[in-house]
PDB file of C-alpha atoms in Angstrom:
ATOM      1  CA  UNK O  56      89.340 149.004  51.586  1.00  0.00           C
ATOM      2  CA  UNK O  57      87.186 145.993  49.337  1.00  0.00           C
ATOM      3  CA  UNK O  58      89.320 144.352  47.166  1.00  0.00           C
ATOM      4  CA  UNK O  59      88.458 143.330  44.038  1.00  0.00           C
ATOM      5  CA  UNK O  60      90.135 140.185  42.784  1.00  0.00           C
ATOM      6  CA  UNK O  61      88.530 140.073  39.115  1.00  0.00           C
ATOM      7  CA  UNK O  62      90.079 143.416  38.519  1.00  0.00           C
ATOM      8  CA  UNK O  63      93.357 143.389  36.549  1.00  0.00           C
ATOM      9  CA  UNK O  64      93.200 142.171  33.036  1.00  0.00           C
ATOM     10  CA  UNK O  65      90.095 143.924  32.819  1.00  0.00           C
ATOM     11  CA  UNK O  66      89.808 147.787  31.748  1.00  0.00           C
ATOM     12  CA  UNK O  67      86.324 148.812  32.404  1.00  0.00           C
ATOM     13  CA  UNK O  68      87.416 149.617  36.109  1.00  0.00           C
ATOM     14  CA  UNK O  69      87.600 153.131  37.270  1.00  0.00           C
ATOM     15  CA  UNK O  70      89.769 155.616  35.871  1.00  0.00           C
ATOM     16  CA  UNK O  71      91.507 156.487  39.294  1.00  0.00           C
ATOM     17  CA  UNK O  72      91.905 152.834  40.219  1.00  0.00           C
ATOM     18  CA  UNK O  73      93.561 152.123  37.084  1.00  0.00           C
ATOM     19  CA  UNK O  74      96.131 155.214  37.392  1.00  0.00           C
ATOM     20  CA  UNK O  75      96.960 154.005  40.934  1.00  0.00           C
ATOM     21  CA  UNK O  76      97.667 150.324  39.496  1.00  0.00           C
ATOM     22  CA  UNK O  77      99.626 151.341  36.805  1.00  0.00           C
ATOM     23  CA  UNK O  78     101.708 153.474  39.193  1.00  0.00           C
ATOM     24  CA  UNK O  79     102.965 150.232  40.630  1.00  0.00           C
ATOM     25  CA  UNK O  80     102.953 147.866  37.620  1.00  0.00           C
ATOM     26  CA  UNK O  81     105.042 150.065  35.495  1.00  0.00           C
ATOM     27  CA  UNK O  82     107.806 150.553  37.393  1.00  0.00           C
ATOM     28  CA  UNK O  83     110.238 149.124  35.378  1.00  0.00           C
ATOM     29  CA  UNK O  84     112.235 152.200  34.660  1.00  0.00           C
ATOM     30  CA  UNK O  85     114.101 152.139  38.182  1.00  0.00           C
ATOM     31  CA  UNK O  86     115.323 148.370  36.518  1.00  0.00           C
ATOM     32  CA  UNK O  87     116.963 150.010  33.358  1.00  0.00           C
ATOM     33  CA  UNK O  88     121.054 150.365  33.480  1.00  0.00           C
ATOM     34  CA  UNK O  89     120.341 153.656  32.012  1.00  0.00           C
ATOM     35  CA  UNK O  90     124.218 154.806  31.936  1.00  0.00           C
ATOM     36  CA  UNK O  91     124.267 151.755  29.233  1.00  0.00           C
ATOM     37  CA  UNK O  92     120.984 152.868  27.678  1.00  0.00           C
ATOM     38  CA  UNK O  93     121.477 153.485  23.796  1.00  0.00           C
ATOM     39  CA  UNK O  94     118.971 154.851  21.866  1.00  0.00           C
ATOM     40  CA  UNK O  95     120.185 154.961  18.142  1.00  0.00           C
ATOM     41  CA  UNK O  96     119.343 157.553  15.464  1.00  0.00           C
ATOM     42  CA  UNK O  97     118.343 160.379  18.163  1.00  0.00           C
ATOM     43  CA  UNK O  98     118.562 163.972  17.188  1.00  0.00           C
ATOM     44  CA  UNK O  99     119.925 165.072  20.554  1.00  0.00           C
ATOM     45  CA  UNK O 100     122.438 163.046  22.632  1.00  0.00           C
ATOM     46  CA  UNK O 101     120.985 161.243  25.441  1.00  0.00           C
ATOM     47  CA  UNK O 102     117.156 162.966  25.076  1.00  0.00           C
ATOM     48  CA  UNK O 103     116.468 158.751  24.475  1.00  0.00           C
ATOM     49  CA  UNK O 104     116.807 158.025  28.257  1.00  0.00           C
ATOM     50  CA  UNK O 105     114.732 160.152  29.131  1.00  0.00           C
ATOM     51  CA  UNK O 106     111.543 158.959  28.147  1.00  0.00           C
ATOM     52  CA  UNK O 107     112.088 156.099  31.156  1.00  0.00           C
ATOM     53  CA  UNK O 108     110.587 157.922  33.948  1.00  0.00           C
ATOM     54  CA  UNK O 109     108.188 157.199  36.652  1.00  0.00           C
ATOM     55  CA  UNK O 110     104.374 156.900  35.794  1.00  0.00           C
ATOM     56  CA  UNK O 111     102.927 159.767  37.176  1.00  0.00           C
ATOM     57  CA  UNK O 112     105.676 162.046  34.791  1.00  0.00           C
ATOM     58  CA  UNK O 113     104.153 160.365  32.267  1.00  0.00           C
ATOM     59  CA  UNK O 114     103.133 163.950  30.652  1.00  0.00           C
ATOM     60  CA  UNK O 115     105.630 165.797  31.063  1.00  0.00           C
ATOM     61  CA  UNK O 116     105.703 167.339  27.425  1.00  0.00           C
ATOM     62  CA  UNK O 117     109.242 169.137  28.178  1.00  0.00           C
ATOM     63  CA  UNK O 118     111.342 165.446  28.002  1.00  0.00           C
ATOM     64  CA  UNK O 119     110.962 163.406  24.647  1.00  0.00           C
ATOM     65  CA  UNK O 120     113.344 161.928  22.375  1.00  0.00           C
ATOM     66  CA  UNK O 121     112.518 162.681  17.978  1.00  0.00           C
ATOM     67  CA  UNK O 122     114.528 161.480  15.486  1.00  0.00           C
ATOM     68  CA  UNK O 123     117.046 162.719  13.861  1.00  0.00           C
ATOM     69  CA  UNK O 124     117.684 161.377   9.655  1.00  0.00           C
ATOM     70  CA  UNK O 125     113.993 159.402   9.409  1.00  0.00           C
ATOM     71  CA  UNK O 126     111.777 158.175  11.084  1.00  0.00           C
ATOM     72  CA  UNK O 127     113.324 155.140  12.787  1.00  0.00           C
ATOM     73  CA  UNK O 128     114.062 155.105  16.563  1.00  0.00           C
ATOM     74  CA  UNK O 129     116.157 151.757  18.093  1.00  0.00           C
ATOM     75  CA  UNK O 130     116.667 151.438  21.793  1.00  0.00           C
ATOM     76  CA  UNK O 131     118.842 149.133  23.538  1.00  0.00           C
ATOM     77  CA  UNK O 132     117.627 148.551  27.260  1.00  0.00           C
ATOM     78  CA  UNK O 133     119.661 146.596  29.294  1.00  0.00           C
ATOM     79  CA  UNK O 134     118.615 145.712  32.768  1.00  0.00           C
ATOM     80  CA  UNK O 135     120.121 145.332  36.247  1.00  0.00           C
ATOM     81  CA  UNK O 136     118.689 141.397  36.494  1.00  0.00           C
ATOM     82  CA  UNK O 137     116.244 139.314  34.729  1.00  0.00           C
ATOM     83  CA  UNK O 138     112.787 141.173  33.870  1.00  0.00           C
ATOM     84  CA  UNK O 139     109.291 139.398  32.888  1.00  0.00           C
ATOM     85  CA  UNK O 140     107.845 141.816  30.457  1.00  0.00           C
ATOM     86  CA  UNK O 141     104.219 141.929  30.274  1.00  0.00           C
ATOM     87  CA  UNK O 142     103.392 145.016  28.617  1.00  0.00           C
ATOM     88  CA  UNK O 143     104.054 148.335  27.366  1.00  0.00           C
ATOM     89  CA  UNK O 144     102.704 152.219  27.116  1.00  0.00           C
ATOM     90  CA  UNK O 145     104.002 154.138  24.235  1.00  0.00           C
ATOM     91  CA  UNK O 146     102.971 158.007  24.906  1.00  0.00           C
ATOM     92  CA  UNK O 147     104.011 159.509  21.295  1.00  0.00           C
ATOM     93  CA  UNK O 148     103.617 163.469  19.806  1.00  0.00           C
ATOM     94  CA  UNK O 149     101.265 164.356  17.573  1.00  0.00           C
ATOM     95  CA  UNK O 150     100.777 165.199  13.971  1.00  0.00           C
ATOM     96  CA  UNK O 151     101.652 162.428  12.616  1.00  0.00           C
ATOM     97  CA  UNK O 152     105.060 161.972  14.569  1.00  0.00           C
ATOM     98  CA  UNK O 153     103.717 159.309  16.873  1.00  0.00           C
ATOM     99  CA  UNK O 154     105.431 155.896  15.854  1.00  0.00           C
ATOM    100  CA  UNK O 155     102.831 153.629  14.345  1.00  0.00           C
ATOM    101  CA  UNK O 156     104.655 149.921  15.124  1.00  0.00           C
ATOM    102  CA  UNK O 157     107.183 148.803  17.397  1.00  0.00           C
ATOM    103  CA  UNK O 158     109.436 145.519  17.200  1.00  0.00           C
ATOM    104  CA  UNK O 159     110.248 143.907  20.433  1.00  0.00           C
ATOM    105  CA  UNK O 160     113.726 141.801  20.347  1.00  0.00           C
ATOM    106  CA  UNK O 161     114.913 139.564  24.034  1.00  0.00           C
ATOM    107  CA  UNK O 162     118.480 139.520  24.768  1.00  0.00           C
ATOM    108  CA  UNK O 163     120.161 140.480  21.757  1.00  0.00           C
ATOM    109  CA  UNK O 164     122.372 143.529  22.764  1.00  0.00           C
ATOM    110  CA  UNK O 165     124.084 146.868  20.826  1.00  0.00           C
ATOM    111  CA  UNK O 166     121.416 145.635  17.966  1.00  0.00           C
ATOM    112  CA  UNK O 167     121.391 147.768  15.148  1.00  0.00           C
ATOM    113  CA  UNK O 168     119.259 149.305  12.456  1.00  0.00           C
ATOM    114  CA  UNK O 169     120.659 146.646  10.404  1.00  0.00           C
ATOM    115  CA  UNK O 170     120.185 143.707  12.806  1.00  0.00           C
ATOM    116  CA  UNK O 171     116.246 145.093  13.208  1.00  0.00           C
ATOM    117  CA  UNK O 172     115.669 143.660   9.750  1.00  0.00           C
ATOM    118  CA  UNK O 173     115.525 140.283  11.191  1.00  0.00           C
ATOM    119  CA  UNK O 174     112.133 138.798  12.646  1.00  0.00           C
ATOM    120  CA  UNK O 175     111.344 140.422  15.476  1.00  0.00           C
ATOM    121  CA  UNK O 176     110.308 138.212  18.773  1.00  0.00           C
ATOM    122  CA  UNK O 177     106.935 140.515  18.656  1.00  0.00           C
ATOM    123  CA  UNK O 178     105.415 143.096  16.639  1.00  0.00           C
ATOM    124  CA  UNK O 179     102.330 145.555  17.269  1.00  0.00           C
ATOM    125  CA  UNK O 180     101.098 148.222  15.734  1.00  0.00           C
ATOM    126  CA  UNK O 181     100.513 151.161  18.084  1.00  0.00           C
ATOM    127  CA  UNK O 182      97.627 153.663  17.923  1.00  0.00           C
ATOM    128  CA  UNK O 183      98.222 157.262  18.790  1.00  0.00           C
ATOM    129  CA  UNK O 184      97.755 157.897  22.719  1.00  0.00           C
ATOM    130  CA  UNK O 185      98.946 161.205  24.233  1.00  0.00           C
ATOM    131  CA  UNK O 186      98.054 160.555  27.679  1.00  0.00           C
ATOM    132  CA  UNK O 187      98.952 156.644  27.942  1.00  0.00           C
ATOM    133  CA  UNK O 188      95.727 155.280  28.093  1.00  0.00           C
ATOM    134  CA  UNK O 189      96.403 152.310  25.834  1.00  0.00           C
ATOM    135  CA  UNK O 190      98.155 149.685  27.019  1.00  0.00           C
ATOM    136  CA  UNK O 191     100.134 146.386  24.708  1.00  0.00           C
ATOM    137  CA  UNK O 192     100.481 143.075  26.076  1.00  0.00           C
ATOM    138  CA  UNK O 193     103.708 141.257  25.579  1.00  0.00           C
ATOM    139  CA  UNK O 194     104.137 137.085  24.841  1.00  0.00           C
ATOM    140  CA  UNK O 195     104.745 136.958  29.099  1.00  0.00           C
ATOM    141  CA  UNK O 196     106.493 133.147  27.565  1.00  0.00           C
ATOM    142  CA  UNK O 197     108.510 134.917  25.527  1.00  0.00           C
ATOM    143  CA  UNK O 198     109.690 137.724  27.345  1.00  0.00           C
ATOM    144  CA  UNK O 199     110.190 135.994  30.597  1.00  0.00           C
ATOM    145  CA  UNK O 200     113.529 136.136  31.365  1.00  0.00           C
ATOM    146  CA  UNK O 201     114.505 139.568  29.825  1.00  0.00           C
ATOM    147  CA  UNK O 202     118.145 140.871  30.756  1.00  0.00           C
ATOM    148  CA  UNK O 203     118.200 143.245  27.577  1.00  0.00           C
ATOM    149  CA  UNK O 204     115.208 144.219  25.466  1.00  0.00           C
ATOM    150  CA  UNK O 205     115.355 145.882  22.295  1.00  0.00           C
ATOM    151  CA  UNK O 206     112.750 148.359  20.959  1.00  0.00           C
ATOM    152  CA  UNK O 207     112.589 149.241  16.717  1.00  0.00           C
ATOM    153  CA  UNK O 208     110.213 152.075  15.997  1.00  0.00           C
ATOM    154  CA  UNK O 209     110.396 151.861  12.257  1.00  0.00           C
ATOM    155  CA  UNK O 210     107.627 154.044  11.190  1.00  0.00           C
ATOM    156  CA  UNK O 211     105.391 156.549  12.742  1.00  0.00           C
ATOM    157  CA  UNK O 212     101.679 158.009  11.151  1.00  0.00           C
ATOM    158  CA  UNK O 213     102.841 159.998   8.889  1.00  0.00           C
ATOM    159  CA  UNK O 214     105.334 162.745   9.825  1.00  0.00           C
ATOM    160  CA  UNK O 215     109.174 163.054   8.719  1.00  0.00           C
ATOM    161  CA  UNK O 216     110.521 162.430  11.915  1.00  0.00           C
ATOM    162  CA  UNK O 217     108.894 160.157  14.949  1.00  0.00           C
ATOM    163  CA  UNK O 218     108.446 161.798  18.576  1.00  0.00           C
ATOM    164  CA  UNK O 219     108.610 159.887  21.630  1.00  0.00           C
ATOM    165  CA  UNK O 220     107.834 160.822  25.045  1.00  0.00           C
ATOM    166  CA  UNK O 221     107.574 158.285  27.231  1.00  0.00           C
ATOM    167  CA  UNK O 222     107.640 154.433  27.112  1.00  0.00           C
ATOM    168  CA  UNK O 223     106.693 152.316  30.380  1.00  0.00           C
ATOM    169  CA  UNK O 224     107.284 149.170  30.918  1.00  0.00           C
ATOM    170  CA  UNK O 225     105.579 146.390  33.098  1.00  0.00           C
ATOM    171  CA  UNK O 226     106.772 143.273  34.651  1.00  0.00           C
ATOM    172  CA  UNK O 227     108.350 141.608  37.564  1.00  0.00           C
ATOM    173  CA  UNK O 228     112.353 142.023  38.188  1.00  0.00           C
ATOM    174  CA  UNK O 229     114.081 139.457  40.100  1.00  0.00           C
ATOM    175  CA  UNK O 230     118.199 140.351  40.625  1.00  0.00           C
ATOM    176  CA  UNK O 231     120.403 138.285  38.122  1.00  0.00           C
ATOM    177  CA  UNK O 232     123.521 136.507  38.386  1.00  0.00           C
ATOM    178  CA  UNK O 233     124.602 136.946  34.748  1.00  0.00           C
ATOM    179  CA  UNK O 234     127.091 139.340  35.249  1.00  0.00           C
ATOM    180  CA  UNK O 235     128.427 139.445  38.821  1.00  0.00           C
ATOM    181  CA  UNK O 236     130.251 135.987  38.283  1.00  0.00           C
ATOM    182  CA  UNK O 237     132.416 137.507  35.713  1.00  0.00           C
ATOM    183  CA  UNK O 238     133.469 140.900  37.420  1.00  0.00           C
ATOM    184  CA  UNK O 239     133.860 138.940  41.039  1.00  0.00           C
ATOM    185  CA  UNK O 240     136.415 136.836  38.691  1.00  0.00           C
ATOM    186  CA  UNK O 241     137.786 139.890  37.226  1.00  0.00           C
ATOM    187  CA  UNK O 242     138.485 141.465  41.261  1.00  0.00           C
ATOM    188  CA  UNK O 243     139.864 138.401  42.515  1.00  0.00           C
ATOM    189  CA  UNK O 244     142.454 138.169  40.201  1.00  0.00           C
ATOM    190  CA  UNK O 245     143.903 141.126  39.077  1.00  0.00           C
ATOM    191  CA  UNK O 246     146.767 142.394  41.566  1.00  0.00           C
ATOM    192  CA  UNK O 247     147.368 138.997  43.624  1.00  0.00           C
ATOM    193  CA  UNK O 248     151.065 138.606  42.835  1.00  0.00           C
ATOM    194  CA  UNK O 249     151.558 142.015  43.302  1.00  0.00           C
ATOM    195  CA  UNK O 250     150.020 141.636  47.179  1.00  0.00           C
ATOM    196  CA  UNK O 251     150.361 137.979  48.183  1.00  0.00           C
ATOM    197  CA  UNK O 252     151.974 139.532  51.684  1.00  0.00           C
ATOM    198  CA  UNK O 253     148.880 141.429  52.589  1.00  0.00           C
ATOM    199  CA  UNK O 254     146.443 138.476  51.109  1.00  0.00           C
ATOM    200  CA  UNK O 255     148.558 136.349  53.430  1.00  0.00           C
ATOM    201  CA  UNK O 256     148.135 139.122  56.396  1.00  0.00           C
ATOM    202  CA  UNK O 257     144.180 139.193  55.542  1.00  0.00           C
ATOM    203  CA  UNK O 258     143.613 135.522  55.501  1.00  0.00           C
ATOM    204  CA  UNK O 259     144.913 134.925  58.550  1.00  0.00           C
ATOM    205  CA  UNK O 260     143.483 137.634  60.300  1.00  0.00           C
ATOM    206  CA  UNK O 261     139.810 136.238  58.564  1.00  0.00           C
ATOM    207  CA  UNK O 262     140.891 132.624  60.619  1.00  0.00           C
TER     208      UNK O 262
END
């Protein structure tokens, strides 16, 4: 199989080529700690987590996430290490309830609605694509070493209420170290002076 090395950043490359790349590149889902997913202002309980799903469920009309009092949607997306984002597919519903901008925040966890009224670390406005044909590039500098990203939908074209039903990301994951220091701190320590016979025991067994 040729392979063709200007293709990439380019999109005037052939439909199934494209769908097979974007298979792999947006693969970020299977990085999310979705059990720590929030997604604020949701009309039904966890529906926000499941818009992070593999590419080729992409259409799958039956899982989407609206909102519930307005229009506004906020997720909080932590991940299990450090992420370089470099781009983003937002597959919306139609008549109007497709969101029409997104704010992009690094690192800044449990955000609020309130919080999203600071400047956001990247804005775009967002067209309405119901099969995830248009893709938004990220600041790669900015968003290079991701561990939580935040996403503000504050409007949508039109409708009451904004629809969502998928959102893939794109990047590169590497494992981090951020947390695991803490809760190997947190194991060591607990129930030593409860045990110090069988740490005793253990050690020298390990020698």
């Amino acid at each position: 199989m040729a392979h063709n090395h200007a293709h990439g950043h380019h999109c005037e490359c052939s439909q199934e080529t494209k769908t097979d790349d974007l298979a792999v590149l947006y693969n970020l889902y299977s990085r999310i700690d979705l059990q720590n997913l929030e997604c604020l202002n949701e009309s039904i309980e966890n529906s926000g987590k499941s818009v992070f799903r593999p590419w080729d469920e992409r259409l799958d009309s039956d899982r989407f996430v609206q909102s519930d009092a307005d229009e506004e949607l906020l997720f909080n997306i932590p991940f299990t290490g450090n992420v370089k984002l470099k781009g983003l597919i937002i597959i919306g519903g139609d008549e109007g309830t497709h969101p029409s901008v997104v704010r992009l925040y690094k690192n800044r966890p449990h955000m609020t609605f309130d919080e999203a009224a600071s400047p956001a670390d990247q804005e775009l406005n967002l067209v309405e694509d119901f099969n995830g044909t248009t893709e938004y590039a990220t600041k790669i500098v900015k968003f290079s070493s991701v561990y939580h990203l935040t996403l503000h939908f504050p409007k949508n074209h039109g409708a009451d209420t904004t629809k969502i039903l998928f959102i893939g990301l794109k990047g590169d994951w590497s494992e981090g170290h951020r947390h695991g220091v803490t809760l190997c701190t947190y194991e060591a320590t607990p129930s030593m002076a409860d045990h110090k016979d069988k740490i005793i025991e253990t050690t020298n067994m390990d020698v």
